[in-house]
Amino acid sequence: MLTRRLSREKRELGAIAKPVSRATGISVDELRSGSRRRDVVDAKKRFLRAALAEGRRFTEVASWLGITVSALSRYERKNTSHKSKPDTQKSLVGLVR
């Protein structure tokens, strides 16, 4: 039996990045760069959360940022505080199938 997944309209990752860019003062190009500056890293973390909230998968986000899924996963683990642990668990639900 075939089942269909209901898919809602997803915004492009660039459209998700624009509000993050405006809020943080980090350009979209810089967000996609390999910079390790603290402010850029914080902006990337904010973008990751926004993209996951929009229903994007780690693979999509990692590809858009130009990093591996493994690096993105490590990045999320390292940069997630204990206070936001329930949110992290919620974002990882889509990975286990």
MMTF fields as JSON, N, C-alpha, C and O atoms, coordinates in Angstrom:
{
  "mmtfVersion": "1.0.0",
  "mmtfProducer": "UNKNOWN",
  "numBonds": 387,
  "numAtoms": 388,
  "numGroups": 97,
  "numChains": 1,
  "numModels": 1,
  "chainsPerModel": [1],
  "groupsPerChain": [97],
  "chainIdList": ["A"],
  "bondAtomList": [4, 2, 8, 6, 12, 10, 16, 14, 20, 18, 24, 22, 28, 26, 32, 30, 36, 34, 40, 38, 44, 42, 48, 46, 52, 50, 56, 54, 60, 58, 64, 62, 68, 66, 72, 70, 76, 74, 80, 78, 84, 82, 88, 86, 92, 90, 96, 94, 100, 98, 104, 102, 108, 106, 112, 110, 116, 114, 120, 118, 124, 122, 128, 126, 132, 130, 136, 134, 140, 138, 144, 142, 148, 146, 152, 150, 156, 154, 160, 158, 164, 162, 168, 166, 172, 170, 176, 174, 180, 178, 184, 182, 188, 186, 192, 190, 196, 194, 200, 198, 204, 202, 208, 206, 212, 210, 216, 214, 220, 218, 224, 222, 228, 226, 232, 230, 236, 234, 240, 238, 244, 242, 248, 246, 252, 250, 256, 254, 260, 258, 264, 262, 268, 266, 272, 270, 276, 274, 280, 278, 284, 282, 288, 286, 292, 290, 296, 294, 300, 298, 304, 302, 308, 306, 312, 310, 316, 314, 320, 318, 324, 322, 328, 326, 332, 330, 336, 334, 340, 338, 344, 342, 348, 346, 352, 350, 356, 354, 360, 358, 364, 362, 368, 366, 372, 370, 376, 374, 380, 378, 384, 382],
  "bondOrderList": [1, 1, 1, 1, 1, 1, 1, 1, 1, 1, 1, 1, 1, 1, 1, 1, 1, 1, 1, 1, 1, 1, 1, 1, 1, 1, 1, 1, 1, 1, 1, 1, 1, 1, 1, 1, 1, 1, 1, 1, 1, 1, 1, 1, 1, 1, 1, 1, 1, 1, 1, 1, 1, 1, 1, 1, 1, 1, 1, 1, 1, 1, 1, 1, 1, 1, 1, 1, 1, 1, 1, 1, 1, 1, 1, 1, 1, 1, 1, 1, 1, 1, 1, 1, 1, 1, 1, 1, 1, 1, 1, 1, 1, 1, 1, 1],
  "groupList": [{"groupName": "MET", "atomNameList": ["N", "CA", "C", "O"], "elementList": ["N", "C", "C", "O"], "formalChargeList": [0, 0, 0, 0], "bondAtomList": [1, 0, 2, 1, 3, 2], "bondOrderList": [1, 1, 2], "singleLetterCode": "M", "chemCompType": "L-PEPTIDE LINKING"}, {"groupName": "LEU", "atomNameList": ["N", "CA", "C", "O"], "elementList": ["N", "C", "C", "O"], "formalChargeList": [0, 0, 0, 0], "bondAtomList": [1, 0, 2, 1, 3, 2], "bondOrderList": [1, 1, 2], "singleLetterCode": "L", "chemCompType": "L-PEPTIDE LINKING"}, {"groupName": "THR", "atomNameList": ["N", "CA", "C", "O"], "elementList": ["N", "C", "C", "O"], "formalChargeList": [0, 0, 0, 0], "bondAtomList": [1, 0, 2, 1, 3, 2], "bondOrderList": [1, 1, 2], "singleLetterCode": "T", "chemCompType": "L-PEPTIDE LINKING"}, {"groupName": "ARG", "atomNameList": ["N", "CA", "C", "O"], "elementList": ["N", "C", "C", "O"], "formalChargeList": [0, 0, 0, 0], "bondAtomList": [1, 0, 2, 1, 3, 2], "bondOrderList": [1, 1, 2], "singleLetterCode": "R", "chemCompType": "L-PEPTIDE LINKING"}, {"groupName": "SER", "atomNameList": ["N", "CA", "C", "O"], "elementList": ["N", "C", "C", "O"], "formalChargeList": [0, 0, 0, 0], "bondAtomList": [1, 0, 2, 1, 3, 2], "bondOrderList": [1, 1, 2], "singleLetterCode": "S", "chemCompType": "L-PEPTIDE LINKING"}, {"groupName": "GLU", "atomNameList": ["N", "CA", "C", "O"], "elementList": ["N", "C", "C", "O"], "formalChargeList": [0, 0, 0, 0], "bondAtomList": [1, 0, 2, 1, 3, 2], "bondOrderList": [1, 1, 2], "singleLetterCode": "E", "chemCompType": "L-PEPTIDE LINKING"}, {"groupName": "LYS", "atomNameList": ["N", "CA", "C", "O"], "elementList": ["N", "C", "C", "O"], "formalChargeList": [0, 0, 0, 0], "bondAtomList": [1, 0, 2, 1, 3, 2], "bondOrderList": [1, 1, 2], "singleLetterCode": "K", "chemCompType": "L-PEPTIDE LINKING"}, {"groupName": "GLY", "atomNameList": ["N", "CA", "C", "O"], "elementList": ["N", "C", "C", "O"], "formalChargeList": [0, 0, 0, 0], "bondAtomList": [1, 0, 2, 1, 3, 2], "bondOrderList": [1, 1, 2], "singleLetterCode": "G", "chemCompType": "PEPTIDE LINKING"}, {"groupName": "ALA", "atomNameList": ["N", "CA", "C", "O"], "elementList": ["N", "C", "C", "O"], "formalChargeList": [0, 0, 0, 0], "bondAtomList": [1, 0, 2, 1, 3, 2], "bondOrderList": [1, 1, 2], "singleLetterCode": "A", "chemCompType": "L-PEPTIDE LINKING"}, {"groupName": "ILE", "atomNameList": ["N", "CA", "C", "O"], "elementList": ["N", "C", "C", "O"], "formalChargeList": [0, 0, 0, 0], "bondAtomList": [1, 0, 2, 1, 3, 2], "bondOrderList": [1, 1, 2], "singleLetterCode": "I", "chemCompType": "L-PEPTIDE LINKING"}, {"groupName": "PRO", "atomNameList": ["N", "CA", "C", "O"], "elementList": ["N", "C", "C", "O"], "formalChargeList": [0, 0, 0, 0], "bondAtomList": [1, 0, 2, 1, 3, 2], "bondOrderList": [1, 1, 2], "singleLetterCode": "P", "chemCompType": "L-PEPTIDE LINKING"}, {"groupName": "VAL", "atomNameList": ["N", "CA", "C", "O"], "elementList": ["N", "C", "C", "O"], "formalChargeList": [0, 0, 0, 0], "bondAtomList": [1, 0, 2, 1, 3, 2], "bondOrderList": [1, 1, 2], "singleLetterCode": "V", "chemCompType": "L-PEPTIDE LINKING"}, {"groupName": "ASP", "atomNameList": ["N", "CA", "C", "O"], "elementList": ["N", "C", "C", "O"], "formalChargeList": [0, 0, 0, 0], "bondAtomList": [1, 0, 2, 1, 3, 2], "bondOrderList": [1, 1, 2], "singleLetterCode": "D", "chemCompType": "L-PEPTIDE LINKING"}, {"groupName": "PHE", "atomNameList": ["N", "CA", "C", "O"], "elementList": ["N", "C", "C", "O"], "formalChargeList": [0, 0, 0, 0], "bondAtomList": [1, 0, 2, 1, 3, 2], "bondOrderList": [1, 1, 2], "singleLetterCode": "F", "chemCompType": "L-PEPTIDE LINKING"}, {"groupName": "TRP", "atomNameList": ["N", "CA", "C", "O"], "elementList": ["N", "C", "C", "O"], "formalChargeList": [0, 0, 0, 0], "bondAtomList": [1, 0, 2, 1, 3, 2], "bondOrderList": [1, 1, 2], "singleLetterCode": "W", "chemCompType": "L-PEPTIDE LINKING"}, {"groupName": "TYR", "atomNameList": ["N", "CA", "C", "O"], "elementList": ["N", "C", "C", "O"], "formalChargeList": [0, 0, 0, 0], "bondAtomList": [1, 0, 2, 1, 3, 2], "bondOrderList": [1, 1, 2], "singleLetterCode": "Y", "chemCompType": "L-PEPTIDE LINKING"}, {"groupName": "ASN", "atomNameList": ["N", "CA", "C", "O"], "elementList": ["N", "C", "C", "O"], "formalChargeList": [0, 0, 0, 0], "bondAtomList": [1, 0, 2, 1, 3, 2], "bondOrderList": [1, 1, 2], "singleLetterCode": "N", "chemCompType": "L-PEPTIDE LINKING"}, {"groupName": "HIS", "atomNameList": ["N", "CA", "C", "O"], "elementList": ["N", "C", "C", "O"], "formalChargeList": [0, 0, 0, 0], "bondAtomList": [1, 0, 2, 1, 3, 2], "bondOrderList": [1, 1, 2], "singleLetterCode": "H", "chemCompType": "L-PEPTIDE LINKING"}, {"groupName": "GLN", "atomNameList": ["N", "CA", "C", "O"], "elementList": ["N", "C", "C", "O"], "formalChargeList": [0, 0, 0, 0], "bondAtomList": [1, 0, 2, 1, 3, 2], "bondOrderList": [1, 1, 2], "singleLetterCode": "Q", "chemCompType": "L-PEPTIDE LINKING"}],
  "groupTypeList": [0, 1, 2, 3, 3, 1, 4, 3, 5, 6, 3, 5, 1, 7, 8, 9, 8, 6, 10, 11, 4, 3, 8, 2, 7, 9, 4, 11, 12, 5, 1, 3, 4, 7, 4, 3, 3, 3, 12, 11, 11, 12, 8, 6, 6, 3, 13, 1, 3, 8, 8, 1, 8, 5, 7, 3, 3, 13, 2, 5, 11, 8, 4, 14, 1, 7, 9, 2, 11, 4, 8, 1, 4, 3, 15, 5, 3, 6, 16, 2, 4, 17, 6, 4, 6, 10, 12, 2, 18, 6, 4, 1, 11, 7, 1, 11, 3],
  "groupIdList": [1, 2, 3, 4, 5, 6, 7, 8, 9, 10, 11, 12, 13, 14, 15, 16, 17, 18, 19, 20, 21, 22, 23, 24, 25, 26, 27, 28, 29, 30, 31, 32, 33, 34, 35, 36, 37, 38, 39, 40, 41, 42, 43, 44, 45, 46, 47, 48, 49, 50, 51, 52, 53, 54, 55, 56, 57, 58, 59, 60, 61, 62, 63, 64, 65, 66, 67, 68, 69, 70, 71, 72, 73, 74, 75, 76, 77, 78, 79, 80, 81, 82, 83, 84, 85, 86, 87, 88, 89, 90, 91, 92, 93, 94, 95, 96, 97],
  "secStructList": [7, 7, 7, 7, 7, 7, 7, 7, 7, 7, 7, 7, 2, 2, 2, 2, 2, 2, 2, 2, 2, 2, 2, 2, 6, 7, 7, 2, 2, 2, 2, 6, 1, 7, 7, 7, 7, 2, 2, 2, 2, 2, 2, 2, 2, 2, 2, 2, 2, 2, 2, 2, 2, 6, 6, 7, 7, 2, 2, 2, 2, 2, 2, 2, 2, 6, 1, 7, 2, 2, 2, 2, 2, 2, 2, 2, 2, 2, 6, 7, 7, 4, 4, 4, 2, 2, 2, 2, 2, 2, 2, 2, 4, 4, 4, 7, 7],
  "xCoordList": [0.83, 0.0, 0.882, 1.827, 0.572, 1.325, 0.689, -0.534, 1.522, 1.01, 1.631, 2.78, 0.869, 1.375, 1.638, 0.853, 2.742, 3.042, 2.43, 2.546, 1.793, 1.279, 2.433, 3.089, 2.668, 3.764, 3.212, 2.415, 3.649, 3.237, 4.281, 5.4, 3.897, 4.83, 6.028, 5.875, 7.202, 8.427, 9.078, 9.175, 9.521, 10.243, 11.634, 12.197, 12.169, 13.549, 14.479, 14.162, 15.61, 16.558, 17.075, 17.342, 17.215, 17.636, 16.615, 16.977, 15.333, 14.267, 14.262, 13.89, 14.669, 14.776, 15.982, 15.955, 17.036, 18.268, 18.141, 18.813, 17.292, 17.189, 16.777, 17.426, 15.736, 15.387, 16.482, 16.705, 17.155, 18.272, 19.377, 19.978, 19.639, 20.653, 20.315, 21.169, 19.064, 18.644, 18.744, 19.189, 18.334, 18.323, 19.73, 19.968, 20.654, 22.004, 23.026, 24.086, 22.71, 23.671, 24.734, 25.725, 24.531, 25.46, 24.85, 23.706, 25.594, 25.061, 24.812, 25.401, 23.93, 23.635, 24.897, 25.142, 25.701, 26.958, 27.901, 28.552, 27.965, 28.831, 28.284, 29.048, 26.966, 26.325, 26.732, 26.913, 26.874, 27.247, 28.763, 29.23, 29.515, 30.975, 31.486, 30.717, 32.752, 33.371, 33.865, 34.651, 33.408, 33.879, 33.556, 32.499, 34.481, 34.286, 34.144, 34.198, 33.963, 33.757, 32.527, 31.543, 32.576, 31.497, 30.143, 29.14, 30.113, 28.842, 28.288, 27.074, 29.17, 28.739, 28.239, 27.217, 28.949, 28.537, 27.165, 26.317, 26.939, 25.636, 24.535, 23.423, 24.843, 23.866, 23.553, 22.401, 24.577, 24.368, 23.493, 22.625, 23.723, 22.919, 21.455, 20.544, 21.246, 19.895, 19.241, 18.062, 20.021, 19.524, 19.151, 18.102, 19.999, 19.73, 18.405, 17.578, 18.201, 16.942, 15.747, 14.728, 15.869, 14.772, 14.481, 13.319, 15.522, 15.349, 14.71, 13.834, 15.139, 14.546, 13.088, 12.249, 12.787, 11.405, 10.515, 9.31, 11.105, 10.368, 10.21, 9.596, 10.761, 10.631, 11.744, 11.636, 12.808, 13.948, 14.756, 14.805, 15.379, 16.21, 17.657, 18.101, 18.375, 19.784, 20.542, 21.404, 20.221, 20.956, 20.789, 21.75, 19.576, 19.324, 20.092, 20.73, 20.016, 20.66, 22.177, 22.842, 22.717, 24.163, 24.647, 25.664, 23.922, 24.303, 24.273, 25.187, 23.247, 23.114, 24.245, 24.756, 24.625, 25.717, 27.09, 28.09, 27.146, 28.421, 29.24, 30.47, 28.548, 29.237, 28.603, 27.552, 29.236, 28.702, 27.586, 27.487, 26.753, 25.679, 26.289, 25.768, 27.389, 28.073, 28.528, 28.349, 29.11, 29.571, 28.394, 28.483, 27.299, 26.115, 25.537, 25.12, 25.516, 25.019, 25.905, 25.406, 27.218, 28.15, 27.971, 28.0, 27.786, 27.584, 26.354, 26.393, 25.269, 24.054, 24.269, 23.851, 24.913, 25.163, 26.033, 25.731, 27.116, 28.045, 27.442, 27.772, 26.566, 26.041, 24.651, 24.019, 24.169, 22.857, 23.04, 23.689, 22.467, 22.579, 21.657, 20.764, 21.874, 21.044, 19.6, 18.675, 19.401, 18.054, 17.225, 16.009, 17.864, 17.106, 17.135, 16.784, 17.541, 17.627, 16.312, 16.347, 15.15, 13.907, 13.704, 13.194, 14.091, 13.972, 14.878, 14.513, 16.057, 16.998, 16.406, 16.448, 15.858, 15.259, 14.137, 13.99, 13.348, 12.247, 12.79, 12.201, 13.912, 14.453, 15.084, 15.222, 15.462, 16.107, 15.095, 15.464, 13.829, 12.814, 12.739, 12.579, 12.853, 12.763, 13.925, 13.831, 15.028, 16.202, 16.078, 16.65, 15.347, 15.245, 14.053, 12.921, 14.308, 13.203, 13.353, 12.539],
  "yCoordList": [-1.168, 0.0, 1.241, 1.344, 2.155, 3.399, 4.441, 4.549, 5.188, 6.292, 7.576, 7.599, 8.627, 9.93, 10.769, 10.79, 11.45, 12.392, 13.734, 14.207, 14.319, 15.659, 16.625, 16.655, 17.399, 18.354, 19.766, 20.113, 20.559, 21.953, 22.729, 22.263, 23.884, 24.715, 25.058, 25.534, 24.816, 25.149, 26.349, 26.434, 27.269, 28.416, 27.972, 27.024, 28.661, 28.412, 28.727, 29.574, 28.06, 28.303, 29.739, 30.318, 30.306, 31.706, 32.641, 33.643, 32.302, 33.108, 32.96, 33.893, 31.807, 31.598, 32.368, 32.882, 32.445, 33.106, 34.626, 35.266, 35.211, 36.679, 37.297, 38.247, 36.811, 37.397, 37.181, 38.03, 36.035, 35.77, 36.788, 37.321, 37.052, 38.029, 39.417, 40.107, 39.817, 41.141, 41.234, 42.251, 40.179, 40.19, 40.176, 40.749, 39.521, 39.36, 40.326, 40.538, 40.916, 41.797, 41.038, 41.625, 39.74, 38.892, 38.672, 38.229, 38.974, 38.809, 37.334, 36.451, 37.084, 35.716, 35.049, 33.873, 35.799, 35.237, 34.841, 33.798, 35.688, 35.381, 34.193, 33.389, 34.087, 32.957, 31.651, 30.633, 31.687, 30.495, 30.289, 29.287, 31.223, 31.117, 30.161, 29.667, 29.916, 29.037, 29.757, 29.207, 30.979, 31.785, 31.128, 30.52, 31.263, 30.731, 31.849, 31.607, 33.073, 34.175, 33.897, 33.347, 34.27, 33.981, 34.497, 33.789, 35.726, 36.272, 35.512, 35.374, 35.027, 34.24, 32.874, 32.388, 32.266, 30.97, 31.089, 30.214, 32.157, 32.37, 32.538, 32.043, 33.234, 33.418, 32.077, 31.803, 31.25, 29.931, 29.065, 28.338, 29.147, 28.394, 28.841, 28.013, 30.131, 30.678, 30.224, 29.872, 30.236, 29.771, 28.297, 27.903, 27.481, 26.049, 25.818, 25.035, 26.49, 26.328, 26.739, 26.049, 27.855, 28.337, 27.345, 27.065, 26.818, 25.872, 24.573, 24.026, 24.082, 22.862, 23.095, 22.213, 24.274, 24.617, 24.674, 24.44, 24.984, 25.034, 23.641, 23.488, 22.642, 21.281, 20.841, 19.804, 21.617, 21.248, 20.146, 20.045, 19.335, 18.234, 18.686, 19.65, 17.954, 18.251, 18.254, 19.105, 17.301, 17.21, 18.467, 18.945, 19.004, 20.227, 21.408, 22.168, 21.547, 22.677, 22.582, 23.576, 21.389, 21.193, 21.511, 22.182, 21.03, 21.291, 22.79, 23.311, 23.483, 24.921, 25.705, 26.676, 25.268, 25.937, 25.517, 26.173, 24.429, 23.959, 23.166, 23.172, 22.48, 21.636, 20.245, 20.045, 19.299, 17.936, 17.829, 18.646, 16.811, 16.558, 16.252, 16.675, 15.518, 15.18, 16.442, 16.565, 17.366, 18.619, 19.422, 20.019, 19.434, 20.169, 19.547, 20.259, 18.235, 17.534, 17.816, 18.08, 17.758, 18.084, 19.528, 19.844, 20.393, 21.807, 22.004, 22.767, 21.319, 21.454, 20.92, 21.548, 19.774, 19.199, 20.104, 20.339, 20.616, 21.458, 22.792, 23.34, 23.32, 24.657, 24.689, 25.745, 23.563, 23.531, 23.473, 22.571, 24.435, 24.461, 23.416, 22.901, 23.103, 22.133, 22.618, 21.805, 23.919, 24.465, 24.172, 24.008, 24.105, 23.891, 22.428, 22.128, 21.529, 20.125, 19.554, 18.804, 19.869, 19.342, 19.774, 18.992, 21.004, 21.466, 20.659, 20.345, 20.326, 19.538, 18.168, 17.692, 17.538, 16.228, 16.297, 15.397, 17.361, 17.535, 17.66, 17.115, 18.377, 18.574, 17.3, 17.167, 16.379, 15.158, 14.055, 13.024, 14.262, 13.257, 12.845, 11.661, 13.801, 13.512, 12.719, 12.186, 12.628, 11.911, 10.408, 9.648, 9.971, 8.537, 7.981, 8.418, 7.031, 6.412, 4.928, 4.22],
  "zCoordList": [0.0, 0.0, 0.0, 0.782, -0.86, -0.936, -0.037, 0.053, 0.611, 1.416, 0.913, 0.472, 0.983, 0.573, 1.797, 2.745, 1.76, 2.83, 2.469, 1.339, 3.43, 3.207, 3.377, 4.418, 2.358, 2.463, 2.409, 1.537, 3.35, 3.33, 2.529, 2.314, 2.109, 1.357, 2.225, 3.35, 1.705, 2.434, 1.779, 0.554, 2.608, 2.066, 1.635, 2.183, 0.662, 0.242, 1.406, 2.242, 1.466, 2.558, 2.541, 3.594, 1.358, 1.262, 1.9, 2.516, 1.745, 2.348, 3.863, 4.575, 4.356, 5.804, 6.335, 7.453, 5.528, 5.965, 6.028, 6.837, 5.192, 5.155, 6.486, 6.921, 7.154, 8.455, 9.508, 10.372, 9.418, 10.338, 10.072, 11.005, 8.804, 8.425, 8.948, 9.504, 8.766, 9.256, 10.775, 11.309, 11.47, 12.936, 13.533, 14.596, 12.842, 13.402, 12.821, 13.409, 11.662, 10.999, 10.215, 9.781, 10.033, 9.276, 7.899, 7.795, 6.843, 5.49, 5.19, 5.813, 4.226, 3.818, 3.275, 3.543, 2.51, 1.998, 3.123, 3.067, 4.144, 5.284, 6.066, 6.6, 6.133, 6.802, 6.135, 6.802, 4.816, 4.05, 3.977, 3.435, 4.516, 4.465, 5.537, 6.362, 5.516, 6.494, 7.736, 8.507, 7.929, 9.06, 10.398, 10.573, 11.327, 12.682, 13.715, 14.92, 13.224, 14.16, 15.004, 14.51, 16.258, 17.198, 16.693, 16.783, 16.162, 15.7, 14.494, 14.347, 13.645, 12.488, 12.949, 12.465, 13.871, 14.419, 15.078, 14.901, 15.832, 16.469, 15.427, 15.609, 14.339, 13.259, 12.585, 12.248, 12.39, 11.785, 12.685, 12.203, 13.975, 14.935, 14.854, 14.872, 14.765, 14.647, 13.338, 13.314, 12.25, 10.958, 11.017, 10.508, 11.633, 11.751, 12.455, 11.988, 13.563, 14.308, 13.457, 13.44, 12.754, 11.911, 10.783, 10.486, 10.162, 9.057, 9.541, 8.87, 10.689, 11.236, 11.618, 11.438, 12.141, 12.485, 11.246, 11.333, 10.099, 8.829, 8.217, 7.161, 8.876, 8.374, 7.445, 6.792, 7.381, 6.535, 7.2, 8.426, 6.384, 6.887, 7.034, 6.411, 7.883, 8.093, 6.772, 6.55, 5.888, 4.625, 3.787, 3.182, 3.747, 2.978, 3.551, 2.823, 4.879, 5.549, 5.409, 5.118, 5.616, 5.507, 4.096, 3.922, 3.094, 1.715, 1.424, 0.784, 1.879, 1.631, 2.298, 1.741, 3.502, 4.218, 3.7, 3.993, 2.934, 2.397, 3.398, 3.351, 4.309, 5.286, 5.273, 4.665, 5.937, 5.967, 7.001, 7.917, 6.836, 7.8, 9.168, 10.199, 9.162, 10.41, 11.14, 12.351, 10.403, 11.008, 11.549, 12.622, 10.808, 11.259, 12.528, 13.442, 12.578, 13.752, 14.969, 16.062, 14.767, 15.857, 16.292, 17.481, 15.313, 15.585, 16.465, 17.43, 16.134, 16.939, 18.351, 19.324, 18.462, 19.793, 20.645, 21.815, 20.063, 20.812, 21.197, 22.248, 20.367, 20.583, 21.191, 21.229, 21.661, 22.275, 23.784, 24.313, 24.456, 25.912, 26.52, 25.847, 27.79, 28.48, 28.585, 28.613, 28.643, 28.75, 27.515, 27.611, 26.357, 25.123, 24.679, 23.538, 25.546, 25.183, 24.655, 23.679, 25.247, 24.668, 23.221, 22.42, 22.863, 21.487, 20.574, 19.441, 21.073, 20.277, 19.994, 18.859, 21.015, 20.825, 19.802, 18.974, 19.856, 18.922, 17.501, 16.567, 17.323, 15.981, 15.422, 14.206, 16.275, 15.814, 15.492, 14.93, 15.844, 15.61, 14.139, 13.841, 13.221, 11.806, 11.248, 10.142, 11.994, 11.509, 11.683, 10.901, 12.687, 12.975, 12.237, 12.44, 11.395, 10.611, 10.624, 10.032]
}
